Tab-separated table of C-alpha atoms in Angstrom:
chain	number	residue	atom	x	y	z
A	284	MET	CA	128.404	160.246	39.354
A	285	ASP	CA	126.851	156.949	39.624
A	286	VAL	CA	125.075	155.244	37.157
A	287	ASP	CA	123.477	151.956	36.447
A	288	VAL	CA	124.436	149.720	33.989
A	289	PHE	CA	121.969	146.299	32.696
A	290	ILE	CA	123.519	144.295	30.032
A	291	THR	CA	120.769	141.283	28.601
A	292	ASN	CA	120.287	139.669	24.876
A	293	TYR	CA	116.788	139.632	25.055
A	294	ILE	CA	113.686	142.384	26.081
A	295	TYR	CA	111.809	140.741	28.951
A	296	VAL	CA	108.137	142.069	29.285
A	297	ASP	CA	106.935	142.623	32.363
A	298	PRO	CA	103.084	141.941	31.829
A	299	ASP	CA	101.965	143.677	34.444
A	300	ILE	CA	104.341	147.106	33.995
A	301	PHE	CA	103.150	146.763	30.565
A	302	ARG	CA	100.075	146.981	31.145
A	303	PHE	CA	100.201	149.911	33.620
A	304	TRP	CA	101.938	151.389	30.419
A	305	LEU	CA	98.722	150.594	28.368
A	306	ASP	CA	96.956	151.771	30.695
A	307	GLY	CA	98.378	155.482	31.477
A	308	LEU	CA	99.660	154.630	35.064
A	309	THR	CA	102.587	156.959	35.539
A	310	THR	CA	106.104	155.796	36.214
A	311	SER	CA	104.994	156.416	39.965
A	312	GLU	CA	101.784	155.034	40.411
A	313	SER	CA	103.301	151.826	38.556
A	314	VAL	CA	105.981	151.478	41.478
A	315	ILE	CA	103.346	151.667	43.693
A	316	GLN	CA	101.230	149.120	42.577
A	317	GLN	CA	104.651	146.623	42.276
A	318	ARG	CA	105.280	147.479	45.418
A	319	LYS	CA	101.563	145.746	46.484
A	320	LYS	CA	103.268	142.557	44.353
A	321	ILE	CA	106.558	141.933	45.591
A	322	SER	CA	108.094	141.924	48.801
A	323	PRO	CA	108.432	144.860	50.985
A	324	ASN	CA	111.356	144.160	51.869
A	325	ILE	CA	113.148	145.516	48.512
A	326	PRO	CA	114.134	148.909	48.241
A	327	LEU	CA	111.678	151.869	46.567
A	328	ASP	CA	114.484	153.078	44.729
A	329	LEU	CA	114.812	149.275	43.345
A	330	ILE	CA	111.710	148.793	42.243
A	331	ALA	CA	111.679	152.319	40.641
A	332	SER	CA	114.595	151.780	38.307
A	333	ASP	CA	112.977	148.636	37.206
A	334	VAL	CA	109.750	150.708	36.036
A	335	LEU	CA	111.444	153.232	35.023
A	336	ASP	CA	113.757	151.294	32.704
A	337	HIS	CA	110.712	149.121	31.448
A	338	TYR	CA	108.647	152.563	30.689
A	339	ARG	CA	111.796	153.540	28.346
A	340	THR	CA	111.569	150.183	26.206
A	341	TYR	CA	108.168	150.531	25.916
A	342	ALA	CA	108.662	154.462	24.514
A	343	HIS	CA	111.357	152.707	22.118
A	344	LEU	CA	108.804	150.459	21.521
A	345	GLU	CA	105.997	152.141	20.989
A	346	ARG	CA	107.555	153.674	17.522
A	347	TYR	CA	107.211	150.007	15.441
A	348	LEU	CA	103.699	149.626	16.996
A	349	ASP	CA	102.020	152.319	14.399
A	350	ALA	CA	103.055	149.276	11.903
A	351	PRO	CA	103.204	146.153	13.610
A	352	GLN	CA	105.109	144.445	10.717
A	353	LYS	CA	108.253	146.986	11.380
A	354	LEU	CA	108.781	145.154	15.122
A	355	GLU	CA	108.394	141.801	13.644
A	356	SER	CA	110.804	142.868	11.121
A	357	SER	CA	112.823	144.811	13.858
A	358	THR	CA	115.228	141.697	14.783
A	359	LEU	CA	118.493	143.735	15.100
A	360	ASN	CA	116.733	146.754	17.277
A	361	PHE	CA	115.016	144.487	19.637
A	362	GLN	CA	115.893	141.117	20.711
A	363	LEU	CA	112.147	139.654	21.315
A	364	GLU	CA	111.178	136.164	21.400
A	365	LYS	CA	108.449	136.264	18.878
A	366	THR	CA	105.445	135.286	21.240
A	367	SER	CA	106.684	138.482	22.960
A	368	LYS	CA	106.309	140.395	20.113
A	369	MET	CA	102.772	138.780	19.527
A	370	HIS	CA	101.437	139.932	23.307
A	371	ILE	CA	103.033	143.337	22.496
A	372	ILE	CA	101.350	144.120	19.327
A	373	GLU	CA	98.034	142.390	20.776
A	374	LYS	CA	98.164	144.203	23.977
A	375	TYR	CA	98.985	147.815	22.083
A	376	TYR	CA	95.906	146.891	20.039
A	377	SER	CA	93.637	146.170	22.888
A	378	LEU	CA	90.283	147.552	23.455
A	379	ASP	CA	88.140	148.609	26.420
A	380	ASP	CA	84.466	147.836	25.418
A	381	VAL	CA	83.022	151.049	27.499
A	382	VAL	CA	85.921	153.156	25.138
A	383	CYS	CA	85.062	152.259	22.285
A	384	ARG	CA	81.223	152.067	22.613
A	385	GLU	CA	81.483	156.006	23.728
A	386	LEU	CA	83.437	156.311	20.137
A	387	LEU	CA	80.532	153.986	18.462
A	388	GLY	CA	78.879	157.005	15.978
A	389	LYS	CA	81.267	160.048	16.789
A	390	LYS	CA	83.319	160.967	13.662
A	391	LEU	CA	86.555	160.216	14.273
A	392	SER	CA	88.686	163.091	13.575
A	393	SER	CA	91.232	165.038	15.306
A	394	LYS	CA	89.149	167.515	16.558
A	395	TYR	CA	87.716	164.806	18.161
A	396	ARG	CA	90.054	163.470	19.844
A	397	LYS	CA	91.160	166.397	21.865
A	398	ASP	CA	87.774	166.246	23.473
A	399	LEU	CA	88.308	162.252	24.686
A	400	ASP	CA	89.256	163.856	28.243
A	401	GLU	CA	85.560	164.426	28.334
A	402	ILE	CA	85.508	160.402	27.599
A	403	SER	CA	88.313	159.671	29.875
A	404	GLU	CA	86.182	161.261	33.113
A	405	LYS	CA	82.798	159.340	31.746
A	406	THR	CA	84.616	155.645	31.629
A	407	LEU	CA	87.521	156.133	34.224
A	408	ILE	CA	90.127	155.417	31.994
A	409	LYS	CA	93.566	157.060	30.992
A	410	LEU	CA	93.112	159.678	29.074
A	411	LYS	CA	96.703	158.235	27.600
A	412	SER	CA	94.616	155.078	26.955
A	413	CYS	CA	91.731	156.591	25.894
A	414	ARG	CA	94.853	158.335	23.354
A	415	ARG	CA	96.329	154.868	22.434
A	416	GLN	CA	92.504	153.179	21.302
A	417	PHE	CA	91.592	156.159	19.072
A	418	ASP	CA	94.685	156.520	17.568
A	419	ASN	CA	94.692	152.463	16.651
A	420	ILE	CA	90.902	152.732	15.520
A	421	LYS	CA	91.910	155.618	12.652
A	422	ARG	CA	95.254	153.856	12.265
A	423	ILE	CA	93.318	150.681	11.381
A	424	GLN	CA	90.969	152.648	9.555
A	425	LYS	CA	93.079	154.322	7.371
A	426	VAL	CA	94.577	151.328	6.145
A	427	ILE	CA	91.568	149.791	5.137
A	428	ASP	CA	90.587	152.724	3.243
A	429	ASP	CA	94.095	152.815	1.440
A	430	GLN	CA	93.136	148.854	0.340
A	431	PRO	CA	91.643	147.660	-2.142
A	432	ALA	CA	87.508	146.591	-0.890
A	433	GLY	CA	87.760	142.935	0.255
A	434	SER	CA	87.954	141.374	3.785
A	435	LEU	CA	88.365	143.603	6.240
A	436	LEU	CA	88.611	141.041	8.786
A	437	LYS	CA	91.999	140.042	6.405
A	438	ILE	CA	92.812	143.405	5.982
A	439	ILE	CA	93.589	143.940	9.246
A	440	GLN	CA	95.023	140.598	10.354
A	441	ARG	CA	97.564	140.340	7.880
A	442	GLU	CA	98.811	144.777	8.493
A	443	PHE	CA	98.387	144.613	12.168
A	444	LEU	CA	99.048	140.732	13.547
A	445	LEU	CA	96.111	140.767	15.487
A	446	SER	CA	93.808	137.990	16.797
A	447	GLU	CA	91.018	136.850	14.813
A	448	ASP	CA	89.013	138.185	18.044
A	449	LEU	CA	90.598	141.250	18.766
A	450	ALA	CA	90.455	141.782	14.117
A	451	LYS	CA	86.327	141.066	14.680
A	452	LYS	CA	86.185	144.549	17.369
A	453	TYR	CA	87.977	146.708	14.985
A	454	CYS	CA	86.384	145.263	11.806
A	455	ALA	CA	82.781	146.145	14.063
A	456	ILE	CA	84.137	149.906	14.675
A	457	VAL	CA	85.174	150.307	11.028
A	458	PHE	CA	82.094	149.133	9.516
A	459	ILE	CA	80.262	151.153	11.829
A	460	ALA	CA	82.001	154.766	11.467
A	461	ASN	CA	81.890	153.685	7.504
A	462	GLN	CA	78.485	153.044	7.387
A	463	ARG	CA	77.534	155.788	9.956
A	464	PHE	CA	75.431	154.223	11.671
A	465	GLU	CA	73.315	157.047	14.080
A	466	LEU	CA	74.041	155.085	17.377
A	467	SER	CA	73.824	158.393	19.492
A	468	LYS	CA	70.976	159.118	20.178
A	469	LYS	CA	70.078	159.425	24.111
A	470	LYS	CA	67.362	156.099	23.411
A	471	LEU	CA	70.271	154.046	21.841
A	472	GLN	CA	72.573	154.687	25.213
A	473	TYR	CA	71.380	151.946	27.495
A	474	LEU	CA	73.584	149.638	24.539
A	475	SER	CA	76.771	148.098	25.167
A	476	PHE	CA	79.295	148.181	22.610
A	477	MET	CA	79.173	144.153	22.894
A	478	ASP	CA	75.001	144.438	21.747
A	479	PHE	CA	76.115	146.320	19.170
A	480	TYR	CA	79.329	144.826	18.064
A	481	GLU	CA	77.324	141.046	18.312
A	482	CYS	CA	74.293	142.964	15.654
A	483	THR	CA	77.431	144.435	13.043
A	484	GLN	CA	78.678	140.647	12.951
A	485	SER	CA	75.090	139.516	12.001
A	486	ILE	CA	74.844	142.533	9.429
A	487	MET	CA	78.007	142.015	7.843
A	488	ALA	CA	77.262	138.265	7.563
A	489	TYR	CA	73.712	138.718	5.867
A	490	TRP	CA	73.458	142.226	4.301
A	491	THR	CA	77.212	142.608	2.842
A	492	TYR	CA	78.605	141.189	-0.441
A	493	CYS	CA	80.731	138.624	1.576
A	494	TYR	CA	77.377	136.254	2.122
A	495	GLN	CA	77.914	135.600	-1.168
A	496	HIS	CA	81.142	134.271	0.133
A	497	SER	CA	81.153	132.614	3.916
A	498	GLN	CA	84.292	133.523	4.464
A	499	GLU	CA	84.619	137.029	3.819
A	500	ILE	CA	83.844	139.794	5.717
A	501	GLU	CA	83.703	142.822	3.735
A	502	GLU	CA	82.554	146.079	4.068
A	503	GLU	CA	80.075	146.711	1.514
A	504	PHE	CA	76.391	146.809	1.707
A	505	ASP	CA	75.138	144.367	-1.361
A	506	LYS	CA	73.282	146.585	-2.791
A	507	GLU	CA	71.590	144.790	-4.980
A	508	PHE	CA	70.321	142.334	-2.316
A	509	LEU	CA	69.182	146.576	0.068
A	510	LEU	CA	67.273	147.158	-3.664
A	511	ASP	CA	65.473	143.621	-4.289
A	512	LEU	CA	64.214	143.966	-0.120
A	513	ARG	CA	61.468	145.954	-1.955
A	514	GLU	CA	59.843	142.813	-3.508
A	515	LEU	CA	58.755	142.192	0.042
A	516	ARG	CA	55.881	144.648	-0.142
A	517	CYS	CA	53.610	141.442	-1.541
A	518	LEU	CA	53.871	140.203	1.812
A	519	PHE	CA	51.394	143.165	2.671
A	520	ASP	CA	48.976	140.700	0.526
A	521	LYS	CA	49.338	137.691	2.562
A	522	GLU	CA	49.140	139.613	6.442
A	523	ARG	CA	45.798	137.787	6.683
A	524	GLU	CA	47.116	134.402	5.921
A	525	ILE	CA	50.723	134.611	7.602
A	526	LYS	CA	48.967	136.051	11.226
A	527	HIS	CA	46.335	132.976	10.503
A	528	LEU	CA	49.744	130.476	10.771
A	529	VAL	CA	51.166	132.638	13.829
A	530	LEU	CA	48.483	132.624	16.133
A	531	ILE	CA	47.785	128.915	15.357
A	532	ARG	CA	51.445	127.687	16.257
A	533	LEU	CA	51.804	130.149	18.982
A	534	LYS	CA	48.517	129.170	21.253
A	535	ASP	CA	49.599	126.681	23.236
A	536	SER	CA	52.521	128.607	24.285
A	537	LEU	CA	51.456	132.474	24.515
A	538	LEU	CA	49.490	133.324	28.022
A	539	GLU	CA	45.410	134.357	26.693
A	540	ARG	CA	46.284	137.845	27.702
A	541	SER	CA	49.260	138.216	25.226
A	542	TYR	CA	47.450	135.827	22.985
A	543	GLN	CA	44.735	138.208	22.512
A	544	GLU	CA	46.680	141.353	22.373
A	545	LEU	CA	49.243	139.591	19.082
A	546	ASP	CA	45.036	139.231	17.811
A	547	VAL	CA	44.436	142.657	17.956
A	548	ASN	CA	48.372	144.561	17.219
A	549	PHE	CA	49.896	141.613	14.449
A	550	ARG	CA	48.951	143.961	12.039
A	551	ILE	CA	50.997	146.878	13.760
A	552	TYR	CA	54.196	144.669	14.116
A	553	PHE	CA	54.269	142.676	10.679
A	554	ARG	CA	54.008	146.051	8.691
A	555	ALA	CA	56.856	147.751	11.305
A	556	ILE	CA	58.987	145.146	9.957
A	557	ILE	CA	57.858	144.831	6.176
A	558	THR	CA	58.099	149.026	6.081
A	559	MET	CA	61.451	148.343	7.412
A	560	ALA	CA	62.445	146.137	5.116
A	561	VAL	CA	61.309	147.532	1.776
A	562	SER	CA	63.247	151.074	2.606
A	563	ILE	CA	66.164	150.087	3.890
A	564	HIS	CA	67.479	150.278	0.669
A	565	ARG	CA	67.986	154.293	1.334
A	566	SER	CA	70.589	155.558	3.050
A	567	ARG	CA	68.791	157.542	5.294
A	568	GLU	CA	66.770	154.402	6.627
A	569	LEU	CA	69.688	152.294	6.563
A	570	ARG	CA	72.076	154.479	8.816
A	571	ASN	CA	68.995	155.163	11.053
A	572	PHE	CA	68.255	150.773	11.373
A	573	PHE	CA	68.859	150.879	15.197
A	574	ILE	CA	66.744	153.831	15.832
A	575	ASP	CA	64.375	152.575	13.388
A	576	LEU	CA	63.891	148.972	15.021
A	577	THR	CA	63.868	150.962	18.403
A	578	GLU	CA	61.380	153.219	17.919
A	579	LYS	CA	58.379	150.828	15.390
A	580	LEU	CA	59.028	147.627	17.128
A	581	ILE	CA	61.041	147.354	20.634
A	582	GLU	CA	58.670	150.759	21.936
A	583	PRO	CA	55.774	149.143	20.785
A	584	LEU	CA	55.800	145.532	22.356
A	585	LYS	CA	57.656	146.585	25.758
A	586	ALA	CA	54.303	149.612	25.944
A	587	SER	CA	52.056	146.070	25.120
A	588	GLY	CA	53.753	144.331	28.183
A	589	TRP	CA	55.942	141.739	25.976
A	590	THR	CA	58.558	139.666	27.795
A	591	PHE	CA	61.889	138.737	26.229
A	592	GLU	CA	60.502	135.612	25.998
A	593	GLN	CA	57.918	136.133	24.383
A	594	VAL	CA	59.294	138.248	21.649
A	595	LYS	CA	61.822	135.699	21.533
A	596	GLN	CA	58.960	133.194	20.981
A	597	PHE	CA	57.784	135.299	18.501
A	598	LEU	CA	60.251	135.676	15.857
A	599	PRO	CA	61.250	132.324	14.686
A	600	VAL	CA	57.870	131.850	14.382
A	601	LEU	CA	56.881	134.770	12.481
A	602	THR	CA	59.842	133.811	9.802
A	603	LYS	CA	59.425	130.366	9.475
A	604	CYS	CA	55.446	130.745	8.628
A	605	VAL	CA	56.219	133.538	5.567
A	606	LEU	CA	58.835	130.994	4.507
A	607	ASP	CA	55.972	128.120	4.527
A	608	LEU	CA	54.246	129.716	2.465
A	609	ASN	CA	52.265	128.296	-0.802
A	610	SER	CA	52.149	131.460	-2.702
A	611	TYR	CA	53.551	134.902	-3.323
A	612	GLY	CA	51.672	136.645	-5.770
A	613	HIS	CA	53.180	137.501	-9.045
A	614	MET	CA	56.526	136.676	-7.142
A	615	SER	CA	59.210	133.699	-7.643
A	616	GLY	CA	58.731	132.278	-4.256
A	617	VAL	CA	62.482	131.169	-4.115
A	618	GLU	CA	63.901	134.721	-4.048
A	619	VAL	CA	61.171	136.071	-1.960
A	620	ARG	CA	62.638	133.182	0.682
A	621	CYS	CA	66.130	134.587	0.059
A	622	LEU	CA	65.336	137.585	0.908
A	623	TRP	CA	63.307	137.313	3.415
A	624	ASP	CA	65.757	134.963	5.546
A	625	ARG	CA	68.545	136.975	4.721
A	626	PHE	CA	66.261	139.971	6.364
A	627	MET	CA	65.129	138.188	8.758
A	628	ASN	CA	68.210	136.956	9.937
A	629	VAL	CA	69.425	139.816	10.956
A	630	LEU	CA	66.523	141.756	12.200
A	631	ASN	CA	66.368	138.521	15.079
A	632	VAL	CA	69.437	138.950	16.244
A	633	CYS	CA	69.159	142.723	16.115
A	634	LEU	CA	65.868	142.745	18.327
A	635	LEU	CA	66.462	140.251	20.861
A	636	LYS	CA	69.810	141.506	21.926
A	637	MET	CA	68.732	145.175	21.921
A	638	TYR	CA	64.835	144.194	23.714
A	639	HIS	CA	67.115	141.427	26.454
A	640	ASN	CA	68.807	144.465	28.032
């Protein structure tokens, strides 16, 4: 019997073969891909032997990747350079945006894992890769749920040794899942994972407890803030004054037709925004935030022929006009301005991101 023996001190991670393995390619498929990029004079069986050796190594490494710190401390089992370890961890926990988009708004249960073949067919991502990403999200979600309330970003980086950019993606996914945002409706299907990612980053920055601690990304909404938003009802009484200020500031930048349309329909847009603000403390309205934003603002604006650039002009002007009011009835000006600013920071980001598509 012929036996191939290979002895080495440090494990070499071939970036291409590791990517093939992560992407769910079979060894045969990987051999074909490898042969395309190296000399055709190299015997096929030698390439196959090399690929098989790499696949076996990665299968052994995978046992340590459910908790990356185990790989970090496994110097006796796997001799890896520090940079190689971090590369393996980062790539193993990498995400495909199209897969993440399909998972958003879904209950990530064991039963749903059995249906990942549908996502695989829709996204053209191999089933094995879809399962890896699903399992990694579930794993990170469980670790976060088992930790005391705190910074999602810090927990993920500490426990899974991920880069800040990748950890932020997991923050967004876990935050959306835990808050049970409704994202599966047909009218939201045009939005990508990165659209929701940017919206979620804004929500976590302004509507959670991290607003008081700028370096934290918290998983809990600031309940006091959401309840206090009810005080923005006082702006209903200021509608005429706010409309006057907005029309003055936009008169020179809007076309005559758009200006007249805003003059007629300002009440619809303004009251939709205030109504969303004063009711978002309710769980149902909070979960339906993206649906309400679509139905109450985006669809009416588009029906009236508003372009993205016009919406981009309107929102900051509206925000500033409310902040510039001299009085807010019986309410404290400082309090109303703070509430309005926090709310509109998120609305501006989300509305523009969703309107642009």
